[in-house]
Coordinates of C-alpha atoms and ligand atoms in Angstrom, one line a residue:
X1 CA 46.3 190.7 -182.3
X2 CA 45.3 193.5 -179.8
X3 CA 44.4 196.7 -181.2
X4 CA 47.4 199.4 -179.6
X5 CA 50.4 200.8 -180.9
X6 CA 53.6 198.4 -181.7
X7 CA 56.9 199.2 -179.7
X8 CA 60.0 197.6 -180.5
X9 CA 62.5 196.0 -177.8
X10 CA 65.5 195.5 -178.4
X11 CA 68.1 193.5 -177.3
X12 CA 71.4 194.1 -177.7
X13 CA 74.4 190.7 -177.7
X14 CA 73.3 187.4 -178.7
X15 CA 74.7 185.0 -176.3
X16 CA 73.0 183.3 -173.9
X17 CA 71.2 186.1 -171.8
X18 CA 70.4 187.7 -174.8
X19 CA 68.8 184.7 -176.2
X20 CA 67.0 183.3 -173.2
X21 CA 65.8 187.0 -173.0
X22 CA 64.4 186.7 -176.2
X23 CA 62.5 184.0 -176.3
X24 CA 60.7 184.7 -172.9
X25 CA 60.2 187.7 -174.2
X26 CA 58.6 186.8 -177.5
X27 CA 56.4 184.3 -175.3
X28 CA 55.4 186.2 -172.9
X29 CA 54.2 188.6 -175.8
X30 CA 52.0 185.9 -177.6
X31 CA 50.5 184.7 -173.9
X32 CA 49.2 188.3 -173.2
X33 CA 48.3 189.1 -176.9
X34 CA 50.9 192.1 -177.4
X35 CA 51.9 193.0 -180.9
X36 CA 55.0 194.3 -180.4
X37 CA 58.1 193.8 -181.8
X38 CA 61.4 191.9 -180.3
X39 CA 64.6 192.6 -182.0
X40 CA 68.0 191.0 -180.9
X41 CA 70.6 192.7 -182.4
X42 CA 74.4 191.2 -182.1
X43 CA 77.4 191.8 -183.4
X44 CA 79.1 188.5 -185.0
X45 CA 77.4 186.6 -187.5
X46 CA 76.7 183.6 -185.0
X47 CA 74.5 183.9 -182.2
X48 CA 75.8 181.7 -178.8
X49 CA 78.7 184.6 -177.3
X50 CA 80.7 182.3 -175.7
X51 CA 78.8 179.4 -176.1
X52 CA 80.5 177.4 -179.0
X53 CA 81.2 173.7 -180.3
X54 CA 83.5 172.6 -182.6
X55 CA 82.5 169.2 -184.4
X56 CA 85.6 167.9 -185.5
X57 CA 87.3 164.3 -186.9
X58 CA 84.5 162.8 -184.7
X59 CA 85.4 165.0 -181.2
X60 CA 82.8 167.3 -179.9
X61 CA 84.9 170.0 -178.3
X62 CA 83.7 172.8 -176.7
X63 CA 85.5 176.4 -177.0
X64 CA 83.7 177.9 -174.2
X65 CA 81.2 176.4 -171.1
X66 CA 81.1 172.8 -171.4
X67 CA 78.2 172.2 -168.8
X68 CA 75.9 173.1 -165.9
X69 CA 74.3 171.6 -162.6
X70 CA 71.4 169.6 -163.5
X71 CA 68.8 170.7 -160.1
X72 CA 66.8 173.3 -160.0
X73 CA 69.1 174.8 -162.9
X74 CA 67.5 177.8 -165.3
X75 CA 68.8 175.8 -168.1
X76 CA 67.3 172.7 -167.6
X77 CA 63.6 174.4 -167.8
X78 CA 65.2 176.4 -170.6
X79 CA 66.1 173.2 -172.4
X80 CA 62.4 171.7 -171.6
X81 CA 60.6 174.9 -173.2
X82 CA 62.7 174.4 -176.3
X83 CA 62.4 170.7 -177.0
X84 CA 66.0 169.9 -175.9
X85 CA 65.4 167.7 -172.4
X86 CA 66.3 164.1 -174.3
X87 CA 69.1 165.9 -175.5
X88 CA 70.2 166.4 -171.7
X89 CA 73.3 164.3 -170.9
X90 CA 75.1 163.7 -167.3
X91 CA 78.5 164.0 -166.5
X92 CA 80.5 160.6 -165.4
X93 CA 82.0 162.0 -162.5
X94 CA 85.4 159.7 -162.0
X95 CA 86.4 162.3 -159.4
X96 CA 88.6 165.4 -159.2
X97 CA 92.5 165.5 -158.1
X98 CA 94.2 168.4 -157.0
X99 CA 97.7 168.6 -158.0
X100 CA 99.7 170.3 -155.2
X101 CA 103.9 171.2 -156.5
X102 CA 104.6 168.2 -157.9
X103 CA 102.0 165.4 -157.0
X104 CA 98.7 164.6 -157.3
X105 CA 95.9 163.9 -154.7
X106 CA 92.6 163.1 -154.7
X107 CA 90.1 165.7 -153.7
X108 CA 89.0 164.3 -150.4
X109 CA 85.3 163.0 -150.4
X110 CA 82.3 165.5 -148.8
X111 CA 84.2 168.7 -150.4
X112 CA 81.9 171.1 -152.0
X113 CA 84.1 173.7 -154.3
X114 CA 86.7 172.5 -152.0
X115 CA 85.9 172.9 -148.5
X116 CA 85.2 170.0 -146.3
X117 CA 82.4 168.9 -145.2
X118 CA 82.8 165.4 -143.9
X119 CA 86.0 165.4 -141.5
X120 CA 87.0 161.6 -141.7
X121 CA 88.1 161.6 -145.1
X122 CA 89.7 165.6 -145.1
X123 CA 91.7 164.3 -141.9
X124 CA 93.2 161.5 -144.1
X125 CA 94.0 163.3 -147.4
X126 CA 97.6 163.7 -148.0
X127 CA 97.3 167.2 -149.9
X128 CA 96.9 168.8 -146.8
X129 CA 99.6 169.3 -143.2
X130 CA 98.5 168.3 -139.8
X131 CA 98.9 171.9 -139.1
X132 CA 96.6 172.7 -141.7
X133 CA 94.0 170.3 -141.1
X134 CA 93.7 171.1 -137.3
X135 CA 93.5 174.8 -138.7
X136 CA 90.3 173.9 -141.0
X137 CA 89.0 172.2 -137.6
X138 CA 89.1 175.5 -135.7
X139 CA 86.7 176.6 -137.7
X140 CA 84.5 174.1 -135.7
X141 CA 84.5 176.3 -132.2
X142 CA 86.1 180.0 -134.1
X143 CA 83.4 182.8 -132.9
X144 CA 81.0 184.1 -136.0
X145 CA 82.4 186.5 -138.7
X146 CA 81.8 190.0 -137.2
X147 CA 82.2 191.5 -140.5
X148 CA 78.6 192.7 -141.6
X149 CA 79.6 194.1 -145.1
X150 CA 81.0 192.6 -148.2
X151 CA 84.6 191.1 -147.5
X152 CA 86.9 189.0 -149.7
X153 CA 86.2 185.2 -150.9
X154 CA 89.6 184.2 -150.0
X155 CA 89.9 186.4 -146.7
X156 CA 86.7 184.9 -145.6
X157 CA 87.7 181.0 -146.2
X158 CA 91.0 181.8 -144.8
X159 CA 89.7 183.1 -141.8
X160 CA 87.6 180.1 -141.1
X161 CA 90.0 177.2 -142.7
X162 CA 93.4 178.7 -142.7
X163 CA 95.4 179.7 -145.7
X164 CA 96.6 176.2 -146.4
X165 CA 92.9 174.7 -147.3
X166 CA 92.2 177.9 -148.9
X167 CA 95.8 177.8 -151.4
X168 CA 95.5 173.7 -151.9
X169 CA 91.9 172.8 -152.0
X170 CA 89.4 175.7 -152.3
X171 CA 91.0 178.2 -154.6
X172 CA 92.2 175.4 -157.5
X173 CA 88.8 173.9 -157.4
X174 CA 87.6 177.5 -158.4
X175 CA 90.4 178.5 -160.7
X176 CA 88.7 177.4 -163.9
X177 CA 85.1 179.2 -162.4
X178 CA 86.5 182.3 -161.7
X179 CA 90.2 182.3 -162.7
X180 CA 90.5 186.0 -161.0
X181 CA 92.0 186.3 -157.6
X182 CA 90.0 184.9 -155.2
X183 CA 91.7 187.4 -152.4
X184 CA 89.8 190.2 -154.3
X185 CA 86.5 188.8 -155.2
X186 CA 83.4 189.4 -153.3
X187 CA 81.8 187.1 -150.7
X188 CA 78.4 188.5 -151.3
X189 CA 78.1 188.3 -154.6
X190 CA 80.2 185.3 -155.8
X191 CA 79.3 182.9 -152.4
X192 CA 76.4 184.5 -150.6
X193 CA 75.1 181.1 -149.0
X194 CA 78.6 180.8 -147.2
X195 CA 78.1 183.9 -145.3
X196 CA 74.5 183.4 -144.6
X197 CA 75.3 179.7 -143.5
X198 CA 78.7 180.5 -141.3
X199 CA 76.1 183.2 -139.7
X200 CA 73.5 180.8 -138.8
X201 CA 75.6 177.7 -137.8
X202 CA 78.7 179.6 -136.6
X203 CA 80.9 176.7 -138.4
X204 CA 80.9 177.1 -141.9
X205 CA 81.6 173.1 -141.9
X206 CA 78.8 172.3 -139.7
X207 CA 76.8 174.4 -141.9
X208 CA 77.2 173.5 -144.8
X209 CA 77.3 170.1 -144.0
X210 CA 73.3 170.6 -142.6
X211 CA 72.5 172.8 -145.4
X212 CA 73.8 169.9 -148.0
X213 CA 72.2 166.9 -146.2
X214 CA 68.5 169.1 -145.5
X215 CA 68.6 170.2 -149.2
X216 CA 69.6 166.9 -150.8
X217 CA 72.0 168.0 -152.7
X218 CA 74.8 165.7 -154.0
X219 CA 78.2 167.0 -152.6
X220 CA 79.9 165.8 -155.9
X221 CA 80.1 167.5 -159.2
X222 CA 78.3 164.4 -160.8
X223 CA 75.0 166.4 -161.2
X224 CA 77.1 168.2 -164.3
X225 CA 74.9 168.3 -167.2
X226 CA 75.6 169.1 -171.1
X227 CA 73.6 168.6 -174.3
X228 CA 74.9 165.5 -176.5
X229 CA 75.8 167.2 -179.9
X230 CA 77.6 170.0 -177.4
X231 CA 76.6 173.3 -175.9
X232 CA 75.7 175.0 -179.2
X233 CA 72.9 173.0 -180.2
X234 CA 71.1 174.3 -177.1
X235 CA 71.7 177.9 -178.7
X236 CA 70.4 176.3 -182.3
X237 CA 67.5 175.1 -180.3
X238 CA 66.5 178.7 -178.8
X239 CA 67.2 180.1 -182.0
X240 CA 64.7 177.9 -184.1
X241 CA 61.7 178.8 -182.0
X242 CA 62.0 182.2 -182.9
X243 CA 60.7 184.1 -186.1
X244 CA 64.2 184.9 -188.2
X245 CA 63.4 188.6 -188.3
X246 CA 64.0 188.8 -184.8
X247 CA 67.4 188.8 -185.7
X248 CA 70.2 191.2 -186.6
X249 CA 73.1 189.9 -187.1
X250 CA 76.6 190.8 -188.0
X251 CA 75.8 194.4 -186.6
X252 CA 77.4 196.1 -183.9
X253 CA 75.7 198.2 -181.3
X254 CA 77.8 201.8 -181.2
X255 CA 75.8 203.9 -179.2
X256 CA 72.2 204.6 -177.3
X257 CA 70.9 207.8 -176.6
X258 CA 67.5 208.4 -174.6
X259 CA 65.6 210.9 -177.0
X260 CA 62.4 211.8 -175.5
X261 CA 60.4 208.9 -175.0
X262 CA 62.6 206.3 -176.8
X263 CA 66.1 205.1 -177.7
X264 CA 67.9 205.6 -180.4
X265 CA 70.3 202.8 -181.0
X266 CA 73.2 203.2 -183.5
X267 CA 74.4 200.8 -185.3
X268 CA 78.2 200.1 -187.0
X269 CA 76.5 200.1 -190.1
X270 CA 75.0 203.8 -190.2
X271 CA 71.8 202.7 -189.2
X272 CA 69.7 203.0 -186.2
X273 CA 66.6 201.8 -184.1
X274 CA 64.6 203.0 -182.6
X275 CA 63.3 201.2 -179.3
X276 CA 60.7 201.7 -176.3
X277 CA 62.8 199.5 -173.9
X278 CA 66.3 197.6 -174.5
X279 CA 68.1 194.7 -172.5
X280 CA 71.2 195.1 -172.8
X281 CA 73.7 191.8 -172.6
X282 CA 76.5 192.5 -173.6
X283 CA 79.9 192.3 -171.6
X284 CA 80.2 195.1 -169.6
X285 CA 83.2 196.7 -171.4
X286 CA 80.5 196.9 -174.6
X287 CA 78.1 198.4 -172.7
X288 CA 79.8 200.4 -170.9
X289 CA 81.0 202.1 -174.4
X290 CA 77.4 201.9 -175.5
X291 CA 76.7 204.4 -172.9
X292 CA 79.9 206.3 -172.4
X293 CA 78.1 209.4 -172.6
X294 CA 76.3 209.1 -169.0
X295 CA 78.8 209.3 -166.1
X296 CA 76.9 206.7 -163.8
X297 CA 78.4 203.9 -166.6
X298 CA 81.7 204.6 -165.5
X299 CA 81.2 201.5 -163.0
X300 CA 81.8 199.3 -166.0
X301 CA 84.5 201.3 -167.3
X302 CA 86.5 200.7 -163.7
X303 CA 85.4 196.6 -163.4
X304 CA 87.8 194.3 -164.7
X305 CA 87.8 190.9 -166.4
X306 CA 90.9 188.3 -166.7
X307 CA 91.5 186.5 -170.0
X308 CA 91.8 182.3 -170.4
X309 CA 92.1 180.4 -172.5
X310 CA 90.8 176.5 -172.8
X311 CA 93.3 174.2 -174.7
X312 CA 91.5 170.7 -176.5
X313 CA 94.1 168.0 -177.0
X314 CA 93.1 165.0 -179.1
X315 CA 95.1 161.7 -178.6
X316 CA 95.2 158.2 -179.4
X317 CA 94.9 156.0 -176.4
X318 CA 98.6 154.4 -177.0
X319 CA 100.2 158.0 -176.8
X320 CA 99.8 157.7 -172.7
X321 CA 102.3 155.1 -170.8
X322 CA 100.1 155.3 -167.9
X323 CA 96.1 155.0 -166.9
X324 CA 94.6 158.7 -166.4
X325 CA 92.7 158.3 -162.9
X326 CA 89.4 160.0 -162.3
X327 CA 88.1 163.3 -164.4
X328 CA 91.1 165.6 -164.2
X329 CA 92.5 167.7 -161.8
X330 CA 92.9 171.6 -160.4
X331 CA 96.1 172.9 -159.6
X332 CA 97.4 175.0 -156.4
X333 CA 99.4 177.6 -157.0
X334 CA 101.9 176.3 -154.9
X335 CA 102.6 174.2 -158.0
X336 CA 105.3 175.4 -160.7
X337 CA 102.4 174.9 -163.3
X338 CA 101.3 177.4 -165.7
X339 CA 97.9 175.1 -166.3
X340 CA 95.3 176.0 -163.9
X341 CA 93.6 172.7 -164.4
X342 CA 93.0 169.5 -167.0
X343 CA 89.7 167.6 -167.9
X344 CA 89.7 164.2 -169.2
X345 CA 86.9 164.5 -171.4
X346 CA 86.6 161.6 -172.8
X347 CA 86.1 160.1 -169.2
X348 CA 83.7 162.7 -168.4
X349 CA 81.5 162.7 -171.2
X350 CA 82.5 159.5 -173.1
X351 CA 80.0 160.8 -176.3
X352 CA 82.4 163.8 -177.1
X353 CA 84.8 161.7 -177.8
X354 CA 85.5 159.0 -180.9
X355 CA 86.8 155.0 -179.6
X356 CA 90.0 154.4 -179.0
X357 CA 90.9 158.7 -178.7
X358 CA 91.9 160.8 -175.8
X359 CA 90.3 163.8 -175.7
X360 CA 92.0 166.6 -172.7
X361 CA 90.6 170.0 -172.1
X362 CA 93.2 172.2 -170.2
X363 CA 92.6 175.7 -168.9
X364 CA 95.5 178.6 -168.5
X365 CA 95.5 182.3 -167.8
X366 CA 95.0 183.7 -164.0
X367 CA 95.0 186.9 -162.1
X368 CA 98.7 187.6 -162.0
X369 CA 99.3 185.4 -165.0
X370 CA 97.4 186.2 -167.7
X371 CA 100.3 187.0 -170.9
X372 CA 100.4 183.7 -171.3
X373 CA 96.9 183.9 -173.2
X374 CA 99.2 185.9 -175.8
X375 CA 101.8 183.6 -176.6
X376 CA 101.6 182.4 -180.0
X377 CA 99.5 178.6 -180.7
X378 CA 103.2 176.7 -180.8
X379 CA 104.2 178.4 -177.8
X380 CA 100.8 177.3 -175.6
X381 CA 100.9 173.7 -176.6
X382 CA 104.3 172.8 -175.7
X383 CA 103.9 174.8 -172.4
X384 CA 100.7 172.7 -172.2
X385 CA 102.4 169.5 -172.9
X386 CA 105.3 170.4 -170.5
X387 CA 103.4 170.7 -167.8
X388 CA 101.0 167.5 -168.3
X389 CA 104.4 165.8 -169.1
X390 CA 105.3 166.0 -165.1
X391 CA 102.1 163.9 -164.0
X392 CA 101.9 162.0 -167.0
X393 CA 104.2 160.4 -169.7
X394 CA 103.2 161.2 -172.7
X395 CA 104.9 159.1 -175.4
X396 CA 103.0 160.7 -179.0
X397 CA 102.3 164.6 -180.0
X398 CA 98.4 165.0 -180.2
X399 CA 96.3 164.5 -183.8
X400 CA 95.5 168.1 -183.1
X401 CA 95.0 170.8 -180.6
X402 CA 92.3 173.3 -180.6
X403 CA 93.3 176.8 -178.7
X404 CA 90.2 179.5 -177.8
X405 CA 91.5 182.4 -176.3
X406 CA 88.9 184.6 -174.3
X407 CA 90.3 188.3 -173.7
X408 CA 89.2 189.9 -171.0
X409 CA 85.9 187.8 -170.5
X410 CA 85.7 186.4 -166.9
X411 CA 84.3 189.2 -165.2
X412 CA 85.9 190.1 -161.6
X413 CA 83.2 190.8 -159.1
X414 CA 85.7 192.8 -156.7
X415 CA 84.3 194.0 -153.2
X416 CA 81.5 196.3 -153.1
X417 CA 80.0 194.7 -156.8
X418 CA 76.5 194.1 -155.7
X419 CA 76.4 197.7 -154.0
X420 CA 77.9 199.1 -156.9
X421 CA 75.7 197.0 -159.7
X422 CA 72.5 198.2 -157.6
X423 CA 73.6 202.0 -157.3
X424 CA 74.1 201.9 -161.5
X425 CA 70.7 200.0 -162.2
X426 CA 69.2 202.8 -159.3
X427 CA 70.7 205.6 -161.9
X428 CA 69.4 203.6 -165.1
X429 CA 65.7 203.1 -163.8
X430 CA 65.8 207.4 -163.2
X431 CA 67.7 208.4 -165.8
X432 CA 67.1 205.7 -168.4
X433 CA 63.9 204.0 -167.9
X434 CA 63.1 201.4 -170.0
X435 CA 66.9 199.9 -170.2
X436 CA 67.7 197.2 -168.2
X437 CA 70.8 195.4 -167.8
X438 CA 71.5 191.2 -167.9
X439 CA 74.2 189.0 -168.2
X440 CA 77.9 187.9 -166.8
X441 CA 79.3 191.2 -166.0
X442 CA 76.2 191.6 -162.9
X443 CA 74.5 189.1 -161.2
X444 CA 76.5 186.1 -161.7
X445 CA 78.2 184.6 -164.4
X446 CA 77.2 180.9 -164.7
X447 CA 74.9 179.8 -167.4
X448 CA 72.0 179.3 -165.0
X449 CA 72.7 182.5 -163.3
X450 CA 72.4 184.5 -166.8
X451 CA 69.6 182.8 -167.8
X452 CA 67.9 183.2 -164.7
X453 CA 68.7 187.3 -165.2
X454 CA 66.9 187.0 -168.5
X455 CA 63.9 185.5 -166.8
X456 CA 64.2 188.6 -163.9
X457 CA 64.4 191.4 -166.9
X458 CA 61.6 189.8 -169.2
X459 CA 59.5 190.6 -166.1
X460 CA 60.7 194.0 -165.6
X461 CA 60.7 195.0 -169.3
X462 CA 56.8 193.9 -169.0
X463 CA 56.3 196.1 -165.9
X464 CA 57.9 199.1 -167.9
X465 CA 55.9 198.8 -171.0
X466 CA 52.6 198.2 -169.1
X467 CA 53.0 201.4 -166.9
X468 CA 54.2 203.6 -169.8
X469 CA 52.2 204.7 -172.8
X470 CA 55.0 205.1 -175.7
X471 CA 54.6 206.7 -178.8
X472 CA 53.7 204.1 -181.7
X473 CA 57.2 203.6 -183.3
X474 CA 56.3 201.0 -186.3
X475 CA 54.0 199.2 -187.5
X476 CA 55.4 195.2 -188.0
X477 CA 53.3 191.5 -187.9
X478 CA 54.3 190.0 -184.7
X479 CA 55.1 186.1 -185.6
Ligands
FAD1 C1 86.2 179.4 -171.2 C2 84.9 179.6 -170.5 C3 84.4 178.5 -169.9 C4 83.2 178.6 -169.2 N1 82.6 177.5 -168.6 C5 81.4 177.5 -168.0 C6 80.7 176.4 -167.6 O1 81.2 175.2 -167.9 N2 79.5 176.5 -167.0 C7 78.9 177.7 -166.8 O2 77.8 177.8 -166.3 N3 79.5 178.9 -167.3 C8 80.7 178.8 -167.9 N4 81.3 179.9 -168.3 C9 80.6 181.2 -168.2 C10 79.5 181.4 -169.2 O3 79.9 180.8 -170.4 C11 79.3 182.9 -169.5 O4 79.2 183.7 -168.3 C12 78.0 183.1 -170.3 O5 78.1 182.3 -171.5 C13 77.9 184.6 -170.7 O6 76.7 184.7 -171.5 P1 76.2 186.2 -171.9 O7 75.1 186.0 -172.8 O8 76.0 187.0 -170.7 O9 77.5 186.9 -172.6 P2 78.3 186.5 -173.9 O10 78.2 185.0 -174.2 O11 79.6 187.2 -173.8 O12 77.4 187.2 -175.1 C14 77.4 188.6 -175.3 C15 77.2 188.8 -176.8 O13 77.2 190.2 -177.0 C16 77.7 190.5 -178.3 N5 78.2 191.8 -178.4 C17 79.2 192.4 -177.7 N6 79.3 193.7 -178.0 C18 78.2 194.0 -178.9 C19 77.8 195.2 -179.5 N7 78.4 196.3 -179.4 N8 76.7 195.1 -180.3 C20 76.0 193.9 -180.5 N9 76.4 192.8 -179.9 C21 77.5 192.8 -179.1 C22 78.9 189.4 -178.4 O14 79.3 189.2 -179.7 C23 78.2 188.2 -177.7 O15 77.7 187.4 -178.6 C24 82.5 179.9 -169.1 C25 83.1 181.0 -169.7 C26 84.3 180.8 -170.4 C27 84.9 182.0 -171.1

């Protein structure tokens, strides 16, 4: 215990940034002797956001994220620190189809998120026209990009492939990553690897075909990772290595206000905090109304976020007439579907799933189609079944079916998001020192991205309270 004055940080949303945020926080604390106080402060009684596992008649299904790349992933160190690596599980990769109108091929072989990068096997899938495979060849002699600044996702890969790649292989492999539309996403901050690599090499192909073979990397999604009692126990796991009392749950955040040398954090309950230095992960519609009172928020209040929602299907294995090949498949939107793609999971990860049961995870809810999300339980699962109906004969109704919606949570990272997200955290270190920003709505919005943002702000909540002197705000025991 080091003789100076206590200073609470607080964090504010308990899902996974929050989390991570706290722990390395709290350690980083003990390693360098510092008293002071970590307080996490979220607003449902259950810590995890949109991590969450239902445990049911013997299915482990998961309501949100369902898994993560295994190399050099933030998560997997995360799950070391807290005891979970034997817990780690990897994903039986059977391989991906892509259902194109009516009929479904297999994603050819070398794809990464659906763009080729061995030519033998793209020039013999069936998904694709001649037309539009000698269009993704072009891309083989077409010049370099010229464009300097951020530019669309889908303009980009339609530039180099052609539309017809980009419609039938690239953007259903991404529906269920980014579900927005892919025309009005950001290269830069979604893919920045594909610009740097198309500028390098000239062929994005080429490129990333040297990049993938120089780094290793396996080209399939079979480096997929999960934990084997589901994606919540990893949240359990955090949890129990910290002291209980760095927890408040069940609160909401309403409002923070800089006064003098600390914030004042107001809570739905009519109480408040006071803090030296907050993280703040929440979503960024939450934050942005934490903060509605400083103009340079208004970012947040502008940047949108598509709702989807994930649809579990239990079966018996008599209920299907015919044998479901590989892990699932992505749909095209050239495809009368309203299902934007299918998991088998009891293929994928066998353990979720009880003998003798199907167990199907399907995704819906898209930029441009989104009321869906609304309709009432009945109403999804017989669109559901509909749909899965023209691939596959389904002969029984399912023992259940488990429906998470998710409002407005896929954040859109339009063009011009990483200027924009630097020009607010620019106006937040002057205005507002001591608050930092994580999570999904900012620097990516995959689990090893937010975790690896809660690593970044540990560090810069550390330089903050070392270079400022705050006033002493309580005294507490530091566990
Ligand atoms: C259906 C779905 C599937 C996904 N699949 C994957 C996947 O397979 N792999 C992957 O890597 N990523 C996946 N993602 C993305 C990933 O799950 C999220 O980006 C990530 O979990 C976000 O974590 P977070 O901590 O930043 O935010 P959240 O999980 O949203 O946590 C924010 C927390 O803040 C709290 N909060 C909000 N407002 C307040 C307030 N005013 N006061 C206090 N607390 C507040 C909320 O209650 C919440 O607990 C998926 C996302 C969804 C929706």
């Amino acid at each position: 215990m080091v003789d100076q004055p206590i200073k609470t940080i607080a964090i504010i949303g308990g899902g996974i940034t929050g989390l991570a945020s706290a722990y390395y926080l709290q350690k980083r604390l003990k390693q360098e002797g510092l008293p002071h106080e970590v307080l996490l402060i979220e607003a449902d009684p259950r810590l995890g956001g949109k991590i969450k596992t239902t445990v049911k008649d013997g299915f482990i299904i998961e309501r949100g994220p369902e898994s993560f790349p295994a190399q050099n992933s933030h998560v997997v160190r995360l799950a070391r620190e807290v005891g979970m690596e034997e817990q780690l599980v990897s994903m039986k990769d059977g391989g991906l189809s892509v259902l194109v109108r009516e009929t479904l091929y297999p994603l050819p072989k070398g794809t990464l998120i659906g763009i080729p990068m061995q030519l033998a096997p793209f020039l013999r899938t069936q998904s694709i026209s001649l037309f539009g495979k000698l269009r993704a060849v072009a891309d083989l002699i077409l010049p370099r990009s010229k464009e300097k600044k951020d530019q669309s996702f889908g303009g980009f890969i339609r530039r180099r492939l052609g539309d017809e790649v980009f419609e039938n292989l690239t953007e259903p492999v991404l529906s269920n990553i980014v579900a927005g539309d892919l025309d009005g996403i950001s290269l830069i901050s979604t893919f920045p690897d594909f610009y740097e690599t198309q500028q390098k090499h000239r062929s994005l192909i080429m490129g990333l075909k040297k990049n993938t073979a120089s780094k290793e990397h396996s080209t399939t999604r079979s480096d997929q990772q999960t934990f084997k009692a589901g994606m919540e126990s990893f949240i359990q796991a955090i949890e129990g290595k910290l002291a209980p009392e760095t927890f408040l749950k069940g609160v909401r955040v309403r409002e923070i206000d800089k006064v003098n040398d600390e914030y004042v954090i107001q809570l739905n309950n009519n109480s408040t905090v006071h803090a030296a230095s907050v993280i703040v992960a929440t979503p960024h519609q939450a934050s942005y109304n934490m903060f509605a009172n400083y103009p340079y928020f208004d970012m947040l209040r502008e940047m949108s976020a598509i709702s989807v929602a994930t649809i579990s299907l239990a079966f018996d294995e008599d209920a299907f007439n015919v044998e479901l090949v590989g892990s699932g498949f992505v749909v095209s939107r050239n495809s009368d579907y309203t299902v934007t793609c299918c998991s088998y999971t009891h293929k994928k990860w066998p353990h979720m799933t009880p003998a003798g049961k199907i167990l199907l995870r399907c995704y819906i809810g898209r930029s441009g189609d989104e009321t869906v999300v609304d309709l009432s339980d009945e109403e999804i699962i017989r669109i559901v079944l509909d749909d899965l109906n023209k691939t596959m004969s389904i002969t029984k109704e399912p023992d259940f079916a488990l429906i998470s919606r998710w409002k407005k949570t896929m954040p859109q990272y339009t063009v011009g998001h990483k200027e924009k997200v630097e020009q607010l955290k620019k106006s937040i270190r002057t205005e507002l020192p001591g608050v930092f920003l994580a999570g999904s709505s900012y620097d990516g919005f995959s689990l090893p991205d937010c975790i690896g943002q809660s690593e970044k702000v540990v560090k810069e909540v550390f330089d903050f309270i070392q270079q400022v002197d705050a006033t002493p705000i309580k005294t507490v025991s530091v566990h």
